[in-house]
Amino acid sequence: MSETANYAQLIAQLDLEAKVRLLTGATSFTLAGDDSIGLQEMAFSDGPTGVRGLKFTGGEPAALFPNATLLSGSWDVDAAEEVGRIVAEEAERQHIHVVLGPTINLHRSPLGGRLFEAYSEDPLLTGALAARYVQGVQAAGVGACLKHLVANEAETLRNSVNNIVDDKTLRELYLLPFEIAVEDSNPWTIMAAYNDVNDLAATEQDEINNRIVKGEWGWDGQLMSDWSATKSAAPSANGGLDLVMPGPDGPWGDALVAAVRAGEVAESVIDEHVTRLLRLADRTGALGEGRAWRDVPGPDSTERQEQLSRLAVAGMVVLTNDGVLPLASDAKVALIGRHALETMNMGGGSAQVTPPYSTSIADGFAAAGIEATVVDGVPVREKALPAKAAVVKDPVTGQPGIRISFADDQGVIAEVHSLGSTTLVGLDDDLPRRPTRVTLSAQVTVSGAVQLGVIGVGSWTLTSGDQSFTTTLSVDSDDPAAGLLSPPTWSTVVSEAGLVEAVVDLGEASMAMLGLVAGPASRDADAAIADAVRAAAEADVAVVVVGLTEEQETESLDKATLALPGRQDDLVRAVAAVARKTVVIANSATPFLMPWLGDVDAVLWAGMPGQEGGHAVAAAVLGEREPSGRLVTSFPASDGASPAWEVVPTDGKLVYSEGPFIGYKGYYAGKAEAPLFWLGHGLGYGSWEYASPILISDVAAPQVRVEVTNTSARASREVVQVYFVPEGADEHVRLAGWAAVEAAPGETVAASVTCDARVFRSWDEDAAAWRVLSGGELLVARGLGDIRGRVSLG
Ligand code: BGC
């Protein structure tokens, strides 16, 4: 079949029930086929940092990419397209038709738990990167999915929150990345968000879904719901939603058939949804003969290692540097911090994958031949982690992982599985959905004192040797996915553990995430700091790795503070007080506070760098590759000092009262104390002088040319940024374009920046139409904290 296939003829062969059956998923991540019309099953997979496959946990290994904020840190649309191409290969390897990404919500408040999945606080940067990513994915016949339409910038009460956003702000900020990506790359699917927007569920937004996206923008793809986001039958079917996910249950089915029969939904509306489904199937090769899947490199192939390491370094940002970076290769280093040993290479929630391996910074330093004394840091988590598969064995088979059995309400063992992982999830199609009792057992091989515990909602009895513990765990959240995405955890320290059995009675609860905790007991923070100080005093350079964890950077939860968890600030201060030189590596996707910034000699922001993380950080620190990234979001100076901060709804509403003035737009307008670092900031390892910029053309999309000179002794890459300052206090400053250039030491090169016409518009609420902005000024800058030139417009 082809794009020109006559879908109407196929649809005419189906009765109403058969059509409606296709409009809800068949399982958690698949869609039903229909042999009578040659429609094959389709498979969907998350997501933004790797193609996880159909299982939530314990699936086949998949390549773990640098997280989105790190990828976008390169400000490189070619790299975004390359990432899309690799994502498509990962999908093809697993026979996946649609990848559920990119996430293109904006970084509104820095507290948003899920910002690590999304590119930036700026809509143009987000839209431009997304468009090229989508082009990369779809060139291989795999669908991409823009998510989440729209105004889904925080996680608190995400299923019920009513986000109040004025039309100007919606158009100029939150819809703009979707508009750019639709116009420039025609994504085959979009996902409608959990939240309400201006009193109406995102899945029911006739105005946004039908009139703007499908009408005004002419988008012909399929709009699916976020998982369990659909709240109704007729209003969502009429409101532009084409597909309910997941399945097989959901609010459509018989209720939608009845709504059609009752005249609440026209059958032509159903046909339109099926048309879009068939178009997706056609595009992804699931209509007619079915598709051939290419042979592609494995997730641990040398090709992937090279790509993922290179992409990670390109986005890393040198925030400050007195010259200590790049490190001298013979420097005697003290490498300090929990994140040095347990590097956070990904965030939490549906964006997680099971990588083939994941290199820590300590591994990376060792592999690069850096002579380092490695010292574990202070504890950084409140909750204990699931056991590593290497330290637990199935007591029957002796294989790494745990053994689980499921019992029904009569206590009869229904199924037994041996799992290579130490957690399991009820969403996974190969596990029973509603067992009454689950038993997890393992032989624990940790020596010395053991942190032992359980993960997941239910009433637990944990037995280890002759010790037995009971606990009942629950979640306090309205998010039905909270038990899966942020499960409760209980643990204790025992002097030794051998054969361990954990039995959970689920009661009425459906099975979400369950797991076993087993690992070496954590050391006391004071002792860790004392060890770090000793090692730092003896080294030439102390490299302290600090950061956030999946307790902050996760789906389903927001942060309450930007302060580093645990006593990491104390650790940095103590080390900086004794070390000759102190370098801090920031291992987080999003900003945190740096009260010790003035005490240290360099800060390298390394993002959450994916499976090649340790190697990438080592290459950046040694200068084998330049960490030439620029920030994609502003770093606030203190808690609350951000133009948009609050993420907790009041009476069910979260009002975007700052309007379009988020991030740098708000700082520039003086709506918050100046940030610690601006969007666009990043030093690389070069230094640059700018000549006066010249306006080449000032038509709708102005073009600016500026000569820049690399005044450093190293070859370097510069990202020349152009911002548009419109006339009028109601208008916000906008990133209007950028260009990256490379230059040898002493070399002068010309950067030519063509601005994007879509930011020279203002949404006129009265006329409900765009108005082209004229006049104003263009700023040439390295982030708005470092403006290097100005030109006036018209
Ligand atoms: C997330 C989506 C994701 C879906 C499927 C939801 O909880 O919001 O982004 O694609 O789960 O895993």
Coordinates of C-alpha atoms and ligand atoms in Angstrom, one line a residue, residues 28-29 45-48 52 56 100-101 103 114 117 147-148 152 155 158 191 194 226-227 350-351 427 481 484-485 555, ligand 1:
S28 CA 0.2 -1.9 26.8
F29 CA 2.3 -1.0 23.8
S45 CA 7.9 2.0 22.3
D46 CA 9.2 4.8 24.6
G47 CA 11.0 7.0 24.2
P48 CA 13.2 9.9 24.4
R52 CA 13.0 0.5 25.5
F56 CA 8.8 -1.9 31.1
L100 CA 7.2 7.7 21.6
G101 CA 9.3 10.8 21.4
T103 CA 9.3 15.2 24.4
R114 CA 10.5 15.5 33.7
E117 CA 13.3 14.4 28.8
K147 CA 4.6 14.7 23.2
H148 CA 2.7 15.9 25.2
N152 CA 2.5 19.7 30.3
E155 CA 4.2 16.4 37.1
R158 CA -0.6 15.6 36.3
M191 CA 0.5 12.4 22.1
Y194 CA -2.7 14.0 30.8
D226 CA -1.0 9.6 26.9
W227 CA -1.2 6.3 28.8
S350 CA 8.9 5.7 31.1
A351 CA 12.1 7.1 29.5
L427 CA 2.2 -3.5 32.7
A481 CA 1.0 5.4 37.5
L484 CA 4.9 2.2 38.9
L485 CA 7.0 5.4 38.4
E555 CA 8.4 11.3 35.6
Ligands
BGC1 C1 4.2 9.0 29.8 C2 4.4 9.0 28.3 C3 4.9 7.6 27.9 C4 3.8 6.6 28.3 C5 4.1 5.2 27.9 C6 3.3 7.9 30.2 O1 3.3 7.8 31.6 O2 3.7 10.3 30.2 O3 5.4 9.9 27.9 O4 5.1 7.6 26.5 O5 3.6 6.7 29.7 O6 5.1 4.6 28.7

